[in-house]
Tab-separated table of C-alpha atoms in Angstrom:
chain	number	residue	atom	x	y	z
X	215	MET	CA	282.770	111.202	203.307
X	216	LYS	CA	279.795	112.632	204.599
X	217	LYS	CA	277.939	110.193	207.075
X	218	LEU	CA	275.083	108.444	205.577
X	219	SER	CA	272.906	109.102	208.168
X	220	LEU	CA	273.627	113.095	207.872
X	221	LEU	CA	272.471	112.973	204.184
X	222	LEU	CA	269.708	110.641	204.625
X	223	ALA	CA	268.379	113.618	207.230
X	224	SER	CA	268.963	116.077	204.584
X	225	THR	CA	266.908	113.990	201.961
X	226	ALA	CA	264.061	113.205	204.283
X	227	THR	CA	263.795	116.873	205.063
X	228	ALA	CA	263.616	117.773	201.376
X	229	LEU	CA	261.330	114.719	200.659
X	230	THR	CA	258.896	116.021	203.455
X	231	PHE	CA	258.603	119.973	203.122
X	232	SER	CA	260.108	119.922	199.658
X	233	THR	CA	260.412	123.806	199.386
X	234	ALA	CA	260.476	124.492	203.109
X	235	ALA	CA	263.173	126.378	203.999
X	236	ARG	CA	265.969	125.240	206.374
X	237	ALA	CA	266.776	128.647	207.901
X	238	ALA	CA	270.033	130.562	208.688
X	239	ASP	CA	271.373	133.764	206.930
X	240	ALA	CA	267.639	135.249	206.167
X	241	GLU	CA	269.053	137.541	203.342
X	242	LEU	CA	270.047	134.536	200.899
X	243	THR	CA	267.717	131.992	199.971
X	244	VAL	CA	269.493	129.196	197.837
X	245	PHE	CA	267.294	126.279	196.201
X	246	ASP	CA	268.954	123.276	196.122
X	247	TRP	CA	269.617	119.888	195.888
X	248	ALA	CA	269.074	117.752	199.093
X	249	GLY	CA	272.377	117.646	201.066
X	250	PHE	CA	274.131	120.463	199.327
X	251	GLU	CA	273.557	122.449	202.262
X	252	ASP	CA	277.318	121.545	203.179
X	253	GLN	CA	279.651	124.098	204.595
X	254	SER	CA	282.386	122.360	203.157
X	255	LEU	CA	281.316	123.752	199.602
X	256	ILE	CA	281.638	127.444	201.089
X	257	GLU	CA	283.343	128.261	203.557
X	258	GLY	CA	284.251	131.446	202.171
X	259	TYR	CA	280.634	132.377	202.695
X	260	VAL	CA	280.513	131.358	206.255
X	261	ALA	CA	283.746	133.174	207.029
X	262	LYS	CA	282.631	136.348	206.347
X	263	HIS	CA	278.593	136.091	207.553
X	264	GLY	CA	279.109	133.479	210.220
X	265	GLN	CA	276.452	131.290	209.187
X	266	LEU	CA	275.191	129.364	206.349
X	267	PRO	CA	272.628	131.197	203.444
X	268	THR	CA	269.084	129.940	204.121
X	269	TYR	CA	268.406	126.613	201.786
X	270	ALA	CA	265.234	125.518	199.968
X	271	PHE	CA	265.259	122.142	198.424
X	272	PHE	CA	264.128	120.031	195.581
X	273	ALA	CA	264.542	116.409	194.280
X	274	ASP	CA	264.629	116.588	190.681
X	275	ASP	CA	265.767	119.531	188.002
X	276	ASP	CA	261.764	119.223	186.517
X	277	GLU	CA	260.163	120.057	190.174
X	278	ALA	CA	262.498	123.127	191.032
X	279	PHE	CA	261.367	124.839	187.624
X	280	GLN	CA	257.935	123.866	188.486
X	281	LYS	CA	258.004	125.520	191.580
X	282	MET	CA	259.996	128.636	190.432
X	283	SER	CA	257.868	128.903	187.159
X	284	SER	CA	255.081	128.709	189.864
X	285	GLY	CA	256.275	131.977	192.112
X	286	PHE	CA	258.482	130.421	194.796
X	287	LYS	CA	260.925	132.992	195.664
X	288	ALA	CA	264.774	132.270	195.717
X	289	ASP	CA	267.965	134.186	195.470
X	290	VAL	CA	269.969	131.509	193.051
X	291	ALA	CA	269.179	127.914	192.194
X	292	HIS	CA	271.466	124.837	191.046
X	293	PRO	CA	269.850	123.421	187.835
X	294	CYS	CA	271.877	121.013	185.894
X	295	SER	CA	272.751	122.694	182.273
X	296	GLN	CA	269.994	121.464	180.191
X	297	MET	CA	267.655	123.207	182.200
X	298	VAL	CA	269.268	126.584	182.342
X	299	SER	CA	267.387	127.252	179.058
X	300	LYS	CA	264.032	126.982	180.217
X	301	TYR	CA	264.574	129.443	183.343
X	302	ARG	CA	266.162	131.789	180.475
X	303	GLU	CA	262.790	131.308	178.328
X	304	ALA	CA	260.760	131.902	181.035
X	305	ASP	CA	262.202	135.137	182.039
X	306	LEU	CA	263.119	134.220	185.684
X	307	ILE	CA	267.172	134.459	185.614
X	308	GLU	CA	269.234	137.675	185.074
X	309	PRO	CA	273.014	137.520	183.999
X	310	TRP	CA	275.770	137.133	186.417
X	311	ASP	CA	278.344	140.005	186.501
X	312	VAL	CA	281.469	137.761	185.912
X	313	SER	CA	283.769	140.880	186.510
X	314	ARG	CA	282.728	139.856	190.400
X	315	ILE	CA	283.815	136.536	190.074
X	316	PRO	CA	287.495	136.112	189.787
X	317	GLU	CA	287.570	132.513	189.467
X	318	TYR	CA	285.086	132.267	186.692
X	319	GLY	CA	288.217	132.243	184.244
X	320	ASN	CA	289.101	128.980	186.049
X	321	ILE	CA	286.375	127.367	185.262
X	322	ALA	CA	286.833	124.617	182.347
X	323	PRO	CA	285.993	125.574	178.708
X	324	ARG	CA	283.955	122.730	177.743
X	325	PHE	CA	281.363	124.019	180.725
X	326	LYS	CA	281.084	127.366	179.380
X	327	ASP	CA	280.973	126.610	175.368
X	328	SER	CA	277.086	127.359	174.825
X	329	LYS	CA	274.994	130.704	173.725
X	330	ILE	CA	272.385	129.232	176.126
X	331	PHE	CA	275.257	129.605	179.417
X	332	ALA	CA	276.650	132.726	177.759
X	333	ASP	CA	275.977	135.468	174.714
X	334	ASP	CA	275.915	139.047	174.161
X	335	GLY	CA	272.960	139.539	176.821
X	336	GLY	CA	275.828	138.189	179.385
X	337	VAL	CA	276.864	134.805	181.179
X	338	TRP	CA	273.346	132.897	182.697
X	339	PHE	CA	274.736	130.126	184.186
X	340	ILE	CA	277.907	129.172	186.758
X	341	PRO	CA	278.854	125.879	185.962
X	342	THR	CA	280.602	124.448	189.556
X	343	ASP	CA	279.917	120.386	189.645
X	344	TYR	CA	280.135	117.736	187.207
X	345	ALA	CA	280.351	113.642	187.796
X	346	TYR	CA	278.893	110.914	185.944
X	347	THR	CA	275.882	108.482	185.375
X	348	ALA	CA	276.704	104.696	185.286
X	349	VAL	CA	276.576	101.310	186.293
X	350	ALA	CA	276.539	100.295	190.213
X	351	TRP	CA	276.957	96.786	191.234
X	352	ASN	CA	277.092	94.458	194.025
X	353	THR	CA	280.491	93.306	193.305
X	354	LYS	CA	279.565	90.434	195.968
X	355	ASP	CA	276.664	88.858	193.858
X	356	VAL	CA	277.363	90.067	190.444
X	357	PRO	CA	280.254	89.183	188.132
X	358	GLU	CA	282.418	92.220	186.378
X	359	ALA	CA	281.557	90.679	183.295
X	360	ASP	CA	277.782	91.292	183.625
X	361	VAL	CA	277.947	94.852	183.502
X	362	ALA	CA	280.357	94.803	180.639
X	363	SER	CA	277.279	95.396	178.699
X	364	LEU	CA	274.195	98.140	179.337
X	365	ASN	CA	271.894	94.874	178.363
X	366	VAL	CA	272.692	93.507	182.039
X	367	PHE	CA	269.609	95.728	182.444
X	368	LYS	CA	267.867	93.289	180.301
X	369	ASP	CA	269.407	90.285	182.056
X	370	PRO	CA	266.299	87.821	183.280
X	371	LYS	CA	268.969	87.300	185.647
X	372	TYR	CA	268.357	90.199	187.593
X	373	ALA	CA	264.589	90.539	187.353
X	374	GLY	CA	263.223	92.544	190.136
X	375	ARG	CA	266.983	93.503	191.176
X	376	ILE	CA	267.906	96.703	189.180
X	377	SER	CA	266.957	99.862	189.869
X	378	LEU	CA	267.051	102.846	187.588
X	379	PRO	CA	266.586	106.701	188.302
X	380	ASP	CA	263.569	108.328	188.680
X	381	ASN	CA	265.090	111.320	186.496
X	382	THR	CA	264.459	112.191	182.698
X	383	ASP	CA	267.789	112.952	181.827
X	384	ASP	CA	269.492	109.989	183.201
X	385	VAL	CA	267.145	107.283	182.293
X	386	TRP	CA	266.944	108.605	178.545
X	387	SER	CA	270.801	108.904	178.551
X	388	LEU	CA	270.557	105.271	179.392
X	389	ALA	CA	268.617	104.145	176.738
X	390	LEU	CA	269.860	106.152	173.544
X	391	LEU	CA	273.138	104.919	174.826
X	392	ALA	CA	271.980	100.994	174.904
X	393	THR	CA	270.739	101.625	171.352
X	394	GLY	CA	273.550	102.965	169.702
X	395	VAL	CA	272.855	107.055	170.390
X	396	THR	CA	275.979	108.857	171.830
X	397	ASN	CA	274.788	112.311	171.135
X	398	TRP	CA	271.385	112.953	171.960
X	399	THR	CA	270.938	116.759	170.384
X	400	GLU	CA	270.170	115.012	167.283
X	401	VAL	CA	267.875	112.123	168.233
X	402	THR	CA	265.536	111.067	165.186
X	403	ASP	CA	261.629	109.793	165.828
X	404	GLU	CA	263.497	106.130	164.919
X	405	GLN	CA	265.926	106.725	167.765
X	406	PHE	CA	263.527	107.869	170.148
X	407	ALA	CA	260.934	104.742	169.035
X	408	ALA	CA	264.127	102.295	169.598
X	409	ALA	CA	265.197	103.832	172.901
X	410	ALA	CA	261.400	103.945	174.281
X	411	ALA	CA	261.122	100.436	173.502
X	412	TRP	CA	264.390	99.663	175.245
X	413	LEU	CA	262.863	101.111	178.421
X	414	ARG	CA	259.646	99.461	177.821
X	415	GLU	CA	262.027	96.188	177.866
X	416	VAL	CA	263.454	97.252	180.946
X	417	HIS	CA	260.707	98.199	183.098
X	418	PRO	CA	259.295	94.495	184.242
X	419	ASN	CA	262.654	94.255	185.739
X	420	VAL	CA	262.670	97.420	187.963
X	421	ARG	CA	262.405	96.709	191.282
X	422	ALA	CA	262.135	100.558	192.083
X	423	TYR	CA	262.768	104.333	190.161
X	424	TRP	CA	265.264	106.125	192.623
X	425	SER	CA	264.741	109.366	193.313
X	426	ASP	CA	268.070	110.291	195.171
X	427	PRO	CA	271.231	109.046	196.040
X	428	SER	CA	270.461	108.038	199.754
X	429	GLU	CA	267.311	105.621	198.312
X	430	LEU	CA	269.543	104.051	196.094
X	431	SER	CA	271.834	103.001	198.358
X	432	GLN	CA	269.819	101.625	201.003
X	433	LEU	CA	268.047	99.534	198.337
X	434	MET	CA	271.767	97.992	197.343
X	435	ALA	CA	272.531	97.794	200.868
X	436	SER	CA	269.278	95.724	201.713
X	437	GLY	CA	270.275	93.388	198.906
X	438	GLU	CA	267.100	94.043	197.029
X	439	VAL	CA	269.006	96.043	193.904
X	440	LEU	CA	271.946	94.109	192.615
X	441	VAL	CA	272.379	96.939	189.709
X	442	ALA	CA	271.402	100.572	188.910
X	443	TRP	CA	272.039	103.105	186.737
X	444	SER	CA	273.476	105.546	189.637
X	445	TRP	CA	275.449	108.900	190.197
X	446	ASN	CA	278.349	109.032	191.763
X	447	ASP	CA	277.379	110.029	195.426
X	448	SER	CA	275.668	106.697	195.698
X	449	ILE	CA	278.853	105.014	194.913
X	450	ALA	CA	280.409	107.474	197.754
X	451	LEU	CA	277.776	106.818	200.426
X	452	MET	CA	277.891	102.929	199.857
X	453	ARG	CA	281.774	102.879	199.885
X	454	GLU	CA	281.607	104.828	203.214
X	455	GLU	CA	279.397	102.000	204.784
X	456	ASN	CA	282.073	99.497	203.368
X	457	PHE	CA	279.731	97.939	200.998
X	458	PRO	CA	281.117	96.026	198.056
X	459	VAL	CA	280.359	98.105	194.859
X	460	GLY	CA	281.740	99.001	191.585
X	461	PHE	CA	280.936	101.700	189.276
X	462	GLN	CA	281.398	100.747	185.674
X	463	ARG	CA	281.824	103.450	183.678
X	464	THR	CA	283.357	101.895	180.302
X	465	ALA	CA	280.431	99.452	179.535
X	466	ALA	CA	280.413	98.722	175.991
X	467	GLU	CA	277.865	101.022	174.963
X	468	GLY	CA	279.399	103.648	177.220
X	469	ALA	CA	278.290	105.984	180.216
X	470	SER	CA	276.867	109.333	180.510
X	471	SER	CA	278.058	112.375	181.825
X	472	TRP	CA	276.580	115.952	183.136
X	473	PHE	CA	277.285	119.141	185.195
X	474	CYS	CA	275.062	121.923	187.062
X	475	GLY	CA	275.689	125.063	188.593
X	476	TYR	CA	273.856	128.067	189.313
X	477	VAL	CA	271.523	130.624	188.418
X	478	ASN	CA	270.803	134.109	189.385
X	479	PHE	CA	266.937	135.003	189.584
X	480	LYS	CA	265.075	138.452	188.471
X	481	ASP	CA	263.587	140.056	191.411
X	482	ALA	CA	265.451	137.979	194.336
X	483	PRO	CA	264.004	138.901	197.528
X	484	GLY	CA	267.488	138.449	199.322
X	485	ASN	CA	270.932	140.625	198.861
X	486	GLU	CA	272.729	140.433	195.914
X	487	ASP	CA	275.929	140.944	197.272
X	488	LYS	CA	275.564	137.832	199.132
X	489	ALA	CA	274.762	135.949	195.861
X	490	TYR	CA	278.248	136.658	194.656
X	491	ASP	CA	279.678	136.253	197.913
X	492	PHE	CA	277.995	132.410	197.664
X	493	ILE	CA	279.131	131.995	194.270
X	494	ASN	CA	282.719	132.993	195.137
X	495	ALA	CA	283.101	130.363	198.008
X	496	TRP	CA	281.553	127.683	195.305
X	497	LEU	CA	284.327	128.444	192.964
X	498	ASP	CA	287.285	128.418	195.879
X	499	HIS	CA	289.831	125.911	195.566
X	500	GLY	CA	288.785	125.004	198.940
X	501	SER	CA	285.470	123.486	197.720
X	502	ALA	CA	286.571	121.510	195.214
X	503	LYS	CA	288.172	119.273	198.010
X	504	GLY	CA	285.208	119.321	199.901
X	505	LEU	CA	282.954	118.265	196.967
X	506	LEU	CA	284.926	115.586	196.147
X	507	ALA	CA	285.503	114.355	199.465
X	508	ASN	CA	281.685	114.615	200.721
X	509	PHE	CA	279.589	114.249	197.624
X	510	GLY	CA	282.188	112.031	194.769
X	511	TYR	CA	281.526	114.943	192.381
X	512	ALA	CA	284.226	116.683	190.710
X	513	HIS	CA	284.187	120.404	190.489
X	514	SER	CA	284.034	122.788	187.066
X	515	ASN	CA	287.188	124.898	188.503
X	516	ASP	CA	290.107	123.423	186.597
X	517	ALA	CA	293.047	125.061	188.506
X	518	ALA	CA	290.981	123.530	191.623
X	519	MET	CA	291.323	120.548	190.391
X	520	ALA	CA	294.779	120.237	189.409
X	521	ALA	CA	295.561	120.718	193.255
X	522	ILE	CA	293.833	117.113	194.127
X	523	PRO	CA	295.946	114.237	193.818
X	524	ALA	CA	295.230	111.840	190.572
X	525	GLU	CA	295.032	108.745	193.389
X	526	GLU	CA	292.176	110.506	194.762
X	527	LEU	CA	289.944	111.036	191.415
X	528	VAL	CA	290.700	107.915	190.519
X	529	ALA	CA	289.374	106.708	193.954
X	530	ALA	CA	286.291	108.832	193.200
X	531	ASP	CA	285.516	107.552	189.950
X	532	VAL	CA	286.000	111.092	188.533
X	533	ASN	CA	289.216	110.764	186.698
X	534	PRO	CA	289.194	110.914	182.412
X	535	ILE	CA	288.256	107.383	180.840
X	536	ASP	CA	288.703	105.954	177.850
X	537	GLY	CA	285.542	105.320	176.433
X	538	THR	CA	281.938	106.329	175.136
X	539	LEU	CA	280.204	109.136	176.987
X	540	LEU	CA	276.784	110.905	176.323
X	541	ALA	CA	276.961	114.425	177.304
X	542	GLN	CA	273.754	115.764	178.880
X	543	THR	CA	273.882	118.976	177.746
X	544	PRO	CA	270.966	121.360	176.743
X	545	ILE	CA	268.436	119.748	174.248
X	546	ASP	CA	265.760	120.795	172.322
X	547	HIS	CA	262.755	121.534	174.838
X	548	ALA	CA	259.983	119.955	172.327
X	549	MET	CA	262.588	116.706	172.565
X	550	ARG	CA	262.649	116.734	176.353
X	551	GLU	CA	258.804	117.076	177.333
X	552	ARG	CA	258.302	113.968	174.577
X	553	MET	CA	260.757	112.111	176.751
X	554	LEU	CA	259.357	113.476	180.027
X	555	GLU	CA	255.946	112.407	178.541
X	556	GLU	CA	256.940	108.888	177.442
X	557	PHE	CA	258.869	108.070	180.726
X	558	GLU	CA	255.834	108.867	182.602
X	559	LEU	CA	254.051	106.369	180.620
X	560	ILE	CA	256.426	103.555	180.750
X	561	LYS	CA	256.477	103.813	184.629
X	562	THR	CA	253.063	103.389	184.759
X	563	GLY	CA	253.227	99.936	182.361
X	564	PHE	CA	251.986	101.872	178.932
């Protein structure tokens, strides 16, 4: 596993300097989540070019899009699926030439089945990684029965001891699931209102809205937080430190699944050939092992995943589950903006 101290250092860099770059190969700038400047994900690139690309970091998808649309320059970036249409509509990206990406055919079809990702104009998005957002809980102090339902976040017993993500997509996936919605591409006004009301009811219980996995890990390790809505990597960090944490992906109302990948910017400043070397290294089978070991995430390349023993997938909580999943696929822009604005109001107590 990636040591907690290393991820904390990466996160601190990202939060302090935002888009300040970690300089390496000046001919390729990668705009990425903090912590993803990990050689195990792109061994082929380093073997060919002798160093990592230059990395710049962001803390969430909305921040990344705002910076790119405001003129920040990078060659490739790592958004999650629901953001791709925004990059396309802003005319910031160009299609990938998949004839130059041999492993593209091994990416699971479920990650490519959208005209937002691929259409007559080409392939706009290369999916690379996926995982879950579900209930993390302190197994020493919280009975497993308490996390059998997402209503644990409303339980007065845990007032001031829960944490939710400071992330529009994840927090609304929770609220929608908790109020009976499993497909967020068709949310009615009534369903939106019910989910917003649920979040407002939960808000007084929230100790903190976490912004990155290391922050959540610290909150839970300190004992301040007992229950959280979490990604897999927070779980991996805590388990590495032998913290007693569980990951409930089969609560009665369900859990959320998401996937991310890379887009290729138009008029990028770097070397286009190196952008393809980068994505080909990411899709290599060795990357799947590094992704699972260092982040607790699964890889979009089905052939690469097939080479990983099933018990390792179970241990990382990325094995398939029987239960309800809300897939964080692209949604209508107007609805997502509405979610973003409403969440900001909720966080400030309105």
